[in-house]
PDB file of C-alpha atoms in Angstrom:
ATOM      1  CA  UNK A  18       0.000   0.000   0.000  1.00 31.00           C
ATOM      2  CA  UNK A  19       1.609   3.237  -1.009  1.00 32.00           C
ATOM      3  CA  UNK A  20       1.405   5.857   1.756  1.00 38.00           C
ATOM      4  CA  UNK A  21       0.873   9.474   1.335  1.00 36.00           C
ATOM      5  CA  UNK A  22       3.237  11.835   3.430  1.00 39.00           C
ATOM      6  CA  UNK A  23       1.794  13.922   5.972  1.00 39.00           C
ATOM      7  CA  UNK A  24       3.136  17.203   5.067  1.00 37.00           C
ATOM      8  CA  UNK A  25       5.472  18.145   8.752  1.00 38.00           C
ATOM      9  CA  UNK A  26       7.873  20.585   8.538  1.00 34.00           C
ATOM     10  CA  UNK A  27      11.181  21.591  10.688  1.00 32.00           C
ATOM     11  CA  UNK A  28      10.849  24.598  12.941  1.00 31.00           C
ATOM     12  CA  UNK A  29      14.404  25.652  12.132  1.00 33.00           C
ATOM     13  CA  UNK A  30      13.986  26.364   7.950  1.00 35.00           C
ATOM     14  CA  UNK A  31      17.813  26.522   6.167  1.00 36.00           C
ATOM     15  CA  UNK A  32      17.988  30.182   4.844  1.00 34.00           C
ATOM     16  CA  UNK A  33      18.712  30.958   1.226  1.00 34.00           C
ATOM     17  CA  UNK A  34      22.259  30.599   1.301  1.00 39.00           C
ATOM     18  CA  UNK A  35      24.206  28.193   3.145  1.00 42.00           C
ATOM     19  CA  UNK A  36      24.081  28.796   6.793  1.00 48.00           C
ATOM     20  CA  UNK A  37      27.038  25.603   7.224  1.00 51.00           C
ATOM     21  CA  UNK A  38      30.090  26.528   8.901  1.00 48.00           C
ATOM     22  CA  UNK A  39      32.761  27.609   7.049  1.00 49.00           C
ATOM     23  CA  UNK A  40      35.210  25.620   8.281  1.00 46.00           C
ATOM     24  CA  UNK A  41      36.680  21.666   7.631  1.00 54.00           C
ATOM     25  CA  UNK A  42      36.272  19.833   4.567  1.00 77.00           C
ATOM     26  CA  UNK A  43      33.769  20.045   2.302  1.00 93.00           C
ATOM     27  CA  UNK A  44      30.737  16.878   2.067  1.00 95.00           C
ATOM     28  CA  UNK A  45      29.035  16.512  -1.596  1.00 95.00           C
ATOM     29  CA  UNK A  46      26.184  16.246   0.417  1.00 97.00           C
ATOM     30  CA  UNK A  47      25.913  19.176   2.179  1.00 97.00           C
ATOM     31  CA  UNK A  48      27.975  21.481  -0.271  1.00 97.00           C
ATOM     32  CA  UNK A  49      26.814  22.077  -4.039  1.00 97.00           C
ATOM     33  CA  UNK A  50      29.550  21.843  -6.074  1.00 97.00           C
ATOM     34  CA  UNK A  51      30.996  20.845  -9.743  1.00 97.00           C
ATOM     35  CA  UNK A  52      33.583  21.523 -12.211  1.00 97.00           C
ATOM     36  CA  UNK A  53      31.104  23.685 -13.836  1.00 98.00           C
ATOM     37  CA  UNK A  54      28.696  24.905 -11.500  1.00 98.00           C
ATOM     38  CA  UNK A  55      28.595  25.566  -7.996  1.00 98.00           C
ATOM     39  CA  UNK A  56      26.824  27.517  -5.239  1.00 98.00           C
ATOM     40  CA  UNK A  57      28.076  30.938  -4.606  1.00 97.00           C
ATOM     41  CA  UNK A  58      27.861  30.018  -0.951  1.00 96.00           C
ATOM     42  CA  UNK A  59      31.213  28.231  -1.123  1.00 96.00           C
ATOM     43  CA  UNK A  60      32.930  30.724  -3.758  1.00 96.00           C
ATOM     44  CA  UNK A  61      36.497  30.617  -2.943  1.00 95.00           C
ATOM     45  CA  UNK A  62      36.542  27.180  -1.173  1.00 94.00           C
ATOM     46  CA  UNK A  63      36.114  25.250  -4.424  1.00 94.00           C
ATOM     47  CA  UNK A  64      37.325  25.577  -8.214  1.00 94.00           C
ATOM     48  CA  UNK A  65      34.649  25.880 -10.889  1.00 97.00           C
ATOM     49  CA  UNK A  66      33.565  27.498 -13.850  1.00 98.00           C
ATOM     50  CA  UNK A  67      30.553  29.406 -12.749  1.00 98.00           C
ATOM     51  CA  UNK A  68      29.051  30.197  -9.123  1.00 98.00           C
ATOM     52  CA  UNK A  69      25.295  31.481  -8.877  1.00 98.00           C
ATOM     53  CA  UNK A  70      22.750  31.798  -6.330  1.00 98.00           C
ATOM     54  CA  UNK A  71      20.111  29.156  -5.580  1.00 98.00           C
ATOM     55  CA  UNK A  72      16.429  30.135  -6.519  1.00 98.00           C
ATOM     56  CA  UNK A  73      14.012  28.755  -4.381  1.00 97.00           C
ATOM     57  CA  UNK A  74      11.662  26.290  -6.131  1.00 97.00           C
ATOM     58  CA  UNK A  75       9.025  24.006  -4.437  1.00 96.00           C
ATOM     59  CA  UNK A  76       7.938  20.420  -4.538  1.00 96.00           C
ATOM     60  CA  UNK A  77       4.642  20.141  -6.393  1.00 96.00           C
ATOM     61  CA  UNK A  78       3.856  16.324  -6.008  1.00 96.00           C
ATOM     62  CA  UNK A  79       3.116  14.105  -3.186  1.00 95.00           C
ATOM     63  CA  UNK A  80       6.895  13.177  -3.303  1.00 96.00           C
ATOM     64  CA  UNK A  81       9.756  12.573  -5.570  1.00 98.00           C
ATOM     65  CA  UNK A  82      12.943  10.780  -5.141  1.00 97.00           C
ATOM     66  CA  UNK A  83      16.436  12.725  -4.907  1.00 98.00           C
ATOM     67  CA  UNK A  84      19.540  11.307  -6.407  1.00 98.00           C
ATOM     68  CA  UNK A  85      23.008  11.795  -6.339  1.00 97.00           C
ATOM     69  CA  UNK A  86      23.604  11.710 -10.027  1.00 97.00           C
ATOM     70  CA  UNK A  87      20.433  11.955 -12.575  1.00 95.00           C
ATOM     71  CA  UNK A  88      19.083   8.130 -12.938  1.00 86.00           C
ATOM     72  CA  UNK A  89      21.630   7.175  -9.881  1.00 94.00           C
ATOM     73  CA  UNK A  90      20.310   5.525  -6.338  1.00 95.00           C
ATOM     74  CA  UNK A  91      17.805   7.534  -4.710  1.00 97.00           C
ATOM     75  CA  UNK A  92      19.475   9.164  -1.498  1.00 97.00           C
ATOM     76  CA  UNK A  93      16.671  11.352  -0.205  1.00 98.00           C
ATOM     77  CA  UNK A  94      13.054  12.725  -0.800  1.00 97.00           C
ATOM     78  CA  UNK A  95      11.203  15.904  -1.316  1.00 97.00           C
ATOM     79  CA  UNK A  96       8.104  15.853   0.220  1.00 95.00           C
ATOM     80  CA  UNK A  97       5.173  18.371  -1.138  1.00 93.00           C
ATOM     81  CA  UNK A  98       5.639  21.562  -0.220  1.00 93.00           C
ATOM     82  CA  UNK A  99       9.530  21.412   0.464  1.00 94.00           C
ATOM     83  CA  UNK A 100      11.714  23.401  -0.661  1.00 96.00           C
ATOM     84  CA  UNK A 101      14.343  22.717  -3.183  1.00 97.00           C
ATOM     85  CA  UNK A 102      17.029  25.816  -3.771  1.00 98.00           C
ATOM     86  CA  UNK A 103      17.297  25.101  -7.426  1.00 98.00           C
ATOM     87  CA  UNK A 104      20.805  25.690  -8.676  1.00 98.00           C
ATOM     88  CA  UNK A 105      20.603  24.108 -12.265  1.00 98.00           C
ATOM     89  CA  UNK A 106      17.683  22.992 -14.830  1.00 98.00           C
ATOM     90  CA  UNK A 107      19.374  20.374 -17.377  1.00 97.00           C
ATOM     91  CA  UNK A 108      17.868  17.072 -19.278  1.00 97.00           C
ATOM     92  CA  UNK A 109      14.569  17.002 -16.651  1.00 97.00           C
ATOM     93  CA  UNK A 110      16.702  16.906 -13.725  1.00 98.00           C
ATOM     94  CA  UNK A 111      16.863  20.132 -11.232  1.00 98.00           C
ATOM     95  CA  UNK A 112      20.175  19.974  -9.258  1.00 98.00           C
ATOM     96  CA  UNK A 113      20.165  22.163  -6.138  1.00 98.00           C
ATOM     97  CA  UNK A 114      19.564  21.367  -2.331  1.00 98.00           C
ATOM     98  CA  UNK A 115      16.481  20.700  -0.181  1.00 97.00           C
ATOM     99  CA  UNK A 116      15.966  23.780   2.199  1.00 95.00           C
ATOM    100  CA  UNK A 117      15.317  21.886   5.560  1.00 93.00           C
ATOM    101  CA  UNK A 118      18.159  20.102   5.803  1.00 95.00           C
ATOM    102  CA  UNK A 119      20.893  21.263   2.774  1.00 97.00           C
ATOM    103  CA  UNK A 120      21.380  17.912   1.280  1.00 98.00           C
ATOM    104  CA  UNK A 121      22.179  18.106  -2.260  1.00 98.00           C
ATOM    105  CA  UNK A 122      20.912  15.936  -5.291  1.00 98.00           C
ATOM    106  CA  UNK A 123      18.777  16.025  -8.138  1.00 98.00           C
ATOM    107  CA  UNK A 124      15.248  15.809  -8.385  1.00 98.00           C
ATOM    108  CA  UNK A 125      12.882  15.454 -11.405  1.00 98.00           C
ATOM    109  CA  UNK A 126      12.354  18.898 -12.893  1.00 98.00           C
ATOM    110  CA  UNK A 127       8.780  18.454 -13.754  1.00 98.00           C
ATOM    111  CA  UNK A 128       8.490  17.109  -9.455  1.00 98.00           C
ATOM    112  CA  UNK A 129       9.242  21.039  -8.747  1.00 98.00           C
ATOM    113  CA  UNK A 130       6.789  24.404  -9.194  1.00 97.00           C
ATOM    114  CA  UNK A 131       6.410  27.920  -8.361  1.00 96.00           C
ATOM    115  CA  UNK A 132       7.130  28.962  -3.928  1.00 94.00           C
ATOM    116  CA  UNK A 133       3.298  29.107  -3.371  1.00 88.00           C
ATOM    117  CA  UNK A 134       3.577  30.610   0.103  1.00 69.00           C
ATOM    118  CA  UNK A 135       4.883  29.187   3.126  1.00 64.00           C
ATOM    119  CA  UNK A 136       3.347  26.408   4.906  1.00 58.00           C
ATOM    120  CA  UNK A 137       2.487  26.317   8.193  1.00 57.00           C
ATOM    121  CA  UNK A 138       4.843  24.568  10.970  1.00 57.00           C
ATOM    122  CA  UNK A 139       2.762  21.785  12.844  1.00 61.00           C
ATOM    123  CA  UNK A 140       2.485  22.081  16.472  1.00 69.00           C
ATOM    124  CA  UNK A 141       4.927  20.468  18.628  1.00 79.00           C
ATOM    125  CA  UNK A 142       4.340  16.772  18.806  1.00 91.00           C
ATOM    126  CA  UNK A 143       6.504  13.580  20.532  1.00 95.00           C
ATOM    127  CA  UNK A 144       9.065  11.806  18.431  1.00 96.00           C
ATOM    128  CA  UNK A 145       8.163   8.781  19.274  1.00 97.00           C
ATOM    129  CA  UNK A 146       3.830   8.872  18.728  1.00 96.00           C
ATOM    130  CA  UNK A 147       5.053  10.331  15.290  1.00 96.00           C
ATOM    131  CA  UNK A 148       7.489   7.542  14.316  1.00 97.00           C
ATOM    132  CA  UNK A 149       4.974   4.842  15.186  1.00 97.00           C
ATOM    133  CA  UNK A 150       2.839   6.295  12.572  1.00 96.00           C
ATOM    134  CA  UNK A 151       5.022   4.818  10.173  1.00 97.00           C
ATOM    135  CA  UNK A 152       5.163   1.164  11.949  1.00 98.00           C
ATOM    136  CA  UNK A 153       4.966  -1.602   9.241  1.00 98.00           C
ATOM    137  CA  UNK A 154       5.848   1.054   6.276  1.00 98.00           C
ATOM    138  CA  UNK A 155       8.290  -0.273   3.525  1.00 98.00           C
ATOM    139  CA  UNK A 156      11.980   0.528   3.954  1.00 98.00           C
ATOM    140  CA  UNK A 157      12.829   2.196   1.297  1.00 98.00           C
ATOM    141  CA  UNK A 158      16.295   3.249   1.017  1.00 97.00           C
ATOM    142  CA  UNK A 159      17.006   7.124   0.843  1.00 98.00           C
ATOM    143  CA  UNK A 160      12.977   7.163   1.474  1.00 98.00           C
ATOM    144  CA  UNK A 161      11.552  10.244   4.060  1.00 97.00           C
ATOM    145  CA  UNK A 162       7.953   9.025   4.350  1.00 96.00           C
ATOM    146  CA  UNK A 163       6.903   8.968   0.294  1.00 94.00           C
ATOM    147  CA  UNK A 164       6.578   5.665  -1.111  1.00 91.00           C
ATOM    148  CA  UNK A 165       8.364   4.875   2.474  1.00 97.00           C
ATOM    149  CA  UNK A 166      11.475   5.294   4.582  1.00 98.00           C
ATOM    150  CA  UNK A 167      14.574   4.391   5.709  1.00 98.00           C
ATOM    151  CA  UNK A 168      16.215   4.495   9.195  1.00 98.00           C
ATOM    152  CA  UNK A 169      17.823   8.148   9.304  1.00 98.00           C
ATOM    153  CA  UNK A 170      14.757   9.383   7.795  1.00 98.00           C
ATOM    154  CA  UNK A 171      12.696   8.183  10.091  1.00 98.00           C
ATOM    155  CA  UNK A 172      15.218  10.017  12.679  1.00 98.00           C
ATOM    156  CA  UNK A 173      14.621  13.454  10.920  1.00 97.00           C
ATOM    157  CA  UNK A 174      10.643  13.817  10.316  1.00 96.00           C
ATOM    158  CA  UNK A 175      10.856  12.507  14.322  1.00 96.00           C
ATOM    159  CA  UNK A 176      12.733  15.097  15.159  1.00 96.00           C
ATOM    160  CA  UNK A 177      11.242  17.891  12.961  1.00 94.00           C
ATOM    161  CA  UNK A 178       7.985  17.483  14.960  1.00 93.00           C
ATOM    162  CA  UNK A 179       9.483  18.303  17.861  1.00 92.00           C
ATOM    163  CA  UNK A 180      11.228  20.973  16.550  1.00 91.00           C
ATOM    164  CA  UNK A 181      14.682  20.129  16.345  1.00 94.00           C
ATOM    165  CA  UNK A 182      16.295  19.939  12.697  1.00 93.00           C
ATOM    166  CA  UNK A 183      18.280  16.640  11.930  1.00 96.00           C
ATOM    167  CA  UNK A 184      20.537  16.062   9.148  1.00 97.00           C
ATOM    168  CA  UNK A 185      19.670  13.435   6.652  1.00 98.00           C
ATOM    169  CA  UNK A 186      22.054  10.587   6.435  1.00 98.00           C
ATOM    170  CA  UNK A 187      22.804   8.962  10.048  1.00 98.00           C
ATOM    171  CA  UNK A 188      26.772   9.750  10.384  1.00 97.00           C
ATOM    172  CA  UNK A 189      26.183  13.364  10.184  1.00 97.00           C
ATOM    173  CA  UNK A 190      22.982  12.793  12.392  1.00 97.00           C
ATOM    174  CA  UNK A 191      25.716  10.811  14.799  1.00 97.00           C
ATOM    175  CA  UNK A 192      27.937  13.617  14.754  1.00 96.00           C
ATOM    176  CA  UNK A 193      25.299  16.602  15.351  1.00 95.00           C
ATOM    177  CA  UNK A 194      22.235  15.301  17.092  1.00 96.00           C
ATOM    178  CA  UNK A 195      21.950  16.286  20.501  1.00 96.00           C
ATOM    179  CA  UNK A 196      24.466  15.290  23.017  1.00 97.00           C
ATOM    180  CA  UNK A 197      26.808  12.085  23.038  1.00 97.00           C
ATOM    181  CA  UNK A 198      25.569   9.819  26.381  1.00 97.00           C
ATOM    182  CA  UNK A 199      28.521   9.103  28.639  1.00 95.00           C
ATOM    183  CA  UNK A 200      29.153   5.368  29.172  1.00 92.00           C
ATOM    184  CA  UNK A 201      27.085   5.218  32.775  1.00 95.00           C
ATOM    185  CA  UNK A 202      24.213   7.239  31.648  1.00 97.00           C
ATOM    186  CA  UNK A 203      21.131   4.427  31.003  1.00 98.00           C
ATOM    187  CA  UNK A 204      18.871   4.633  28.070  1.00 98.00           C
ATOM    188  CA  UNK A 205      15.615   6.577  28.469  1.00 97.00           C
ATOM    189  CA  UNK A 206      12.672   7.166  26.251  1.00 98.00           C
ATOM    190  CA  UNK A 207      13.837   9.412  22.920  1.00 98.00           C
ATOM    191  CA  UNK A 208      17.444   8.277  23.042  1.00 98.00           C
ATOM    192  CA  UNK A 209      19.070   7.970  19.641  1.00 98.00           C
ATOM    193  CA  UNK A 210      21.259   4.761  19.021  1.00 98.00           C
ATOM    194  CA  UNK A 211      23.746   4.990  16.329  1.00 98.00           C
ATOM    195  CA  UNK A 212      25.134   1.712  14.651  1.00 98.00           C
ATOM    196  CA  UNK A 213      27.513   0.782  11.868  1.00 97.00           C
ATOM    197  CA  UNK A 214      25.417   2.498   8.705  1.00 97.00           C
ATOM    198  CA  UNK A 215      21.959   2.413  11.046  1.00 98.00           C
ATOM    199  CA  UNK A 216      20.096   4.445  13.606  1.00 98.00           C
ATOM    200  CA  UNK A 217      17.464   4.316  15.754  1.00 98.00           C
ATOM    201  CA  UNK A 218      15.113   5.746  18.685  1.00 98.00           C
ATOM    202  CA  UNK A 219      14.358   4.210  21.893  1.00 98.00           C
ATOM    203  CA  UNK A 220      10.646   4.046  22.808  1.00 98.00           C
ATOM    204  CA  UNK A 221      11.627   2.752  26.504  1.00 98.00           C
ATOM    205  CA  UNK A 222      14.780   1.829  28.118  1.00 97.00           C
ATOM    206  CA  UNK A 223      14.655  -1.222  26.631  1.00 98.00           C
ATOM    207  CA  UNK A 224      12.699  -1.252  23.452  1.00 98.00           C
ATOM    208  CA  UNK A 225      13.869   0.479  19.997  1.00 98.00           C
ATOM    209  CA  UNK A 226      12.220   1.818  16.895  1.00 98.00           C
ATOM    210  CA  UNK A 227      13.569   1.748  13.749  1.00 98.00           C
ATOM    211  CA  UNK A 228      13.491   1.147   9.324  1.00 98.00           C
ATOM    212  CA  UNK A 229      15.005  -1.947   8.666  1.00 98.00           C
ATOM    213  CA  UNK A 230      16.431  -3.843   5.885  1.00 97.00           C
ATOM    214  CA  UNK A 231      16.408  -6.842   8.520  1.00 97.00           C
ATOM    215  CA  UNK A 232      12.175  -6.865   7.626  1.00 98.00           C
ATOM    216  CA  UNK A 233      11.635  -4.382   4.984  1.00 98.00           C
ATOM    217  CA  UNK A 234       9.803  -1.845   7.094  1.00 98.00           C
ATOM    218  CA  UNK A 235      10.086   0.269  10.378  1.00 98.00           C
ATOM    219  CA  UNK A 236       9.542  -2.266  13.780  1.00 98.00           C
ATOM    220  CA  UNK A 237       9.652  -1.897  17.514  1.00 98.00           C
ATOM    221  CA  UNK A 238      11.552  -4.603  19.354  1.00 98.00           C
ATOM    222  CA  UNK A 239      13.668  -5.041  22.077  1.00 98.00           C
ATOM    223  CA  UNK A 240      16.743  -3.872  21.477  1.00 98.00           C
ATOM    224  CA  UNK A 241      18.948  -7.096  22.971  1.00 98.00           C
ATOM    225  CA  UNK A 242      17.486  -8.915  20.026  1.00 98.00           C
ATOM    226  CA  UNK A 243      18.075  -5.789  17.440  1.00 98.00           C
ATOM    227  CA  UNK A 244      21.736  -6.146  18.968  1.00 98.00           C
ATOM    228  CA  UNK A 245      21.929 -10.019  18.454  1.00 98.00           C
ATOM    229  CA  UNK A 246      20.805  -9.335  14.695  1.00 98.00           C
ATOM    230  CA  UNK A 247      23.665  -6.417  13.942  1.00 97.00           C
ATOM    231  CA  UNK A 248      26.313  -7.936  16.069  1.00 97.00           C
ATOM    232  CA  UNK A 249      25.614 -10.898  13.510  1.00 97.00           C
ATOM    233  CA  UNK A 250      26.015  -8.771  10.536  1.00 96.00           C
ATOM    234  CA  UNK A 251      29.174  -6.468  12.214  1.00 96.00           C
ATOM    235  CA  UNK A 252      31.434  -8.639  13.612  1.00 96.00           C
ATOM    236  CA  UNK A 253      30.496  -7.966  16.773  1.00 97.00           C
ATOM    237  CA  UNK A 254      30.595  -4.456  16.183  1.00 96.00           C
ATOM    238  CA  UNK A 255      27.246  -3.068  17.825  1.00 96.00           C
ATOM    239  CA  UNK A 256      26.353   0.371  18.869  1.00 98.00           C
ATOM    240  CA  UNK A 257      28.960   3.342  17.697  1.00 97.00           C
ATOM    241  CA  UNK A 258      27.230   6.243  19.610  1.00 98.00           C
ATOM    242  CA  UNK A 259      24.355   6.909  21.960  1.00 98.00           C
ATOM    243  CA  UNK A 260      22.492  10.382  21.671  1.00 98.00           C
ATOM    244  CA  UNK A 261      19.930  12.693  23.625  1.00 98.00           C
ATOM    245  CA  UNK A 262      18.543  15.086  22.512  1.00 96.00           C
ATOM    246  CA  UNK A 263      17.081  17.620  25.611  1.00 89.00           C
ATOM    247  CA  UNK A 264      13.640  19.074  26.079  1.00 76.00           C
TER     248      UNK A 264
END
């Protein structure tokens, strides 16, 4: 059954230009940049042939798939009524970033229209009633609630509906979402486990939520057997970093 998106946006909204740091390498994902084109907001960090300014263009479907490279894996979604700062129109494919969290890709041209005013932010919600919403919806890899979702998505809308913006891919969500745990702090409701290429959010101290390849869709299950199952798959290698994020 295909699900349509509840449109929930991020109380902190990405300005025009890039509001990243200016500092430390630069990620393809979070910086738009090419031999031919780039955005102006990283001028003189990067060679290329042209810089310009991002015009602000806005999903006009229900979703539609980002991609690294036109026809490539998907690697992210625009939801209807997102933003997309548009940086280049080429071949049907838009190439720009999506303005609540900066991650860059291309998107279907014909998937974008006109800014048609600015939506309004939902009230503040709980994480964790929002993500089991999408209990027993497909995994879908680079998915944000479209067609479906995968793990660090899940993470994000969570987090937008409480009011916090989360990156999009979970090692920059590991390195950036709330506050590392120190090794004797237990687990409590909304804390954010980070695993080798996975994440996911603790509904109790000892129960987890979470996409997963492991059965196609998002689960909640105790997390000693969600261990078991990526200690199988890692070598042994289990949880990476433990996060909370504060009221």
């Amino acid at each position: 059954m295909v699900r349509t998106a509840p449109l929930l946006y991020s109380r902190l909204i990405m300005p025009r230009s890039s509001s990243l740091p200016n500092i430390g390498p630069l990620d393809h994902r979070l910086h738009a940049y090419r031999p031919d084109l780039a955005d102006r907001a990283v001028q003189g960090r990067v060679e290329a042939a042209r810089f310009t300014d991002p015009t602000p263009r806005q999903c006009a479907v229900d979703w539609s798939p980002m991609f690294h490279a036109p026809g490539g894996e998907q690697c992210s979604e625009l939801l209807r009524g997102e933003h997309f700062m548009l940086l280049d129109d080429a071949d049907g494919f838009a190439w720009g970033w999506s303005a609540h969290d900066h991650y860059v890709g291309y998107i279907a041209s014909d998937a974008l229209g006109d800014v048609a005013g600015t939506a309004s932010l939902p009230a503040l919600a709980d994480p964790i009633d929002f993500a089991r919403t999408y209990l027993g919806v497909p995994y879908v890899w680079g998915g944000r609630g479209g067609e479906g979702i995968d793990c660090s998505g899940l993470i994000q809308r969570s987090m937008a509906v409480r009011g916090v913006l989360a990156q999009r891919d979970s090692d920059l969500q590991a390195a950036s979402l709330g506050r590392l745990l120190s090794d004797d702090e237990a687990l409590e409701r909304g804390d954010i486990l980070f695993f080798p290429g996975h994440v996911g959010m603790m509904t109790d101290a000892e129960t987890m939520i979470h996409a997963t390849r492991a059965f196609d869709k998002t689960v909640e299950e105790p997390l000693t057997e969600a261990l078991a199952r990526i200690a199988r798959k890692n070598n042994g290698v289990t949880i990476l970093a433990r996060r909370r994020v504060e009221p």
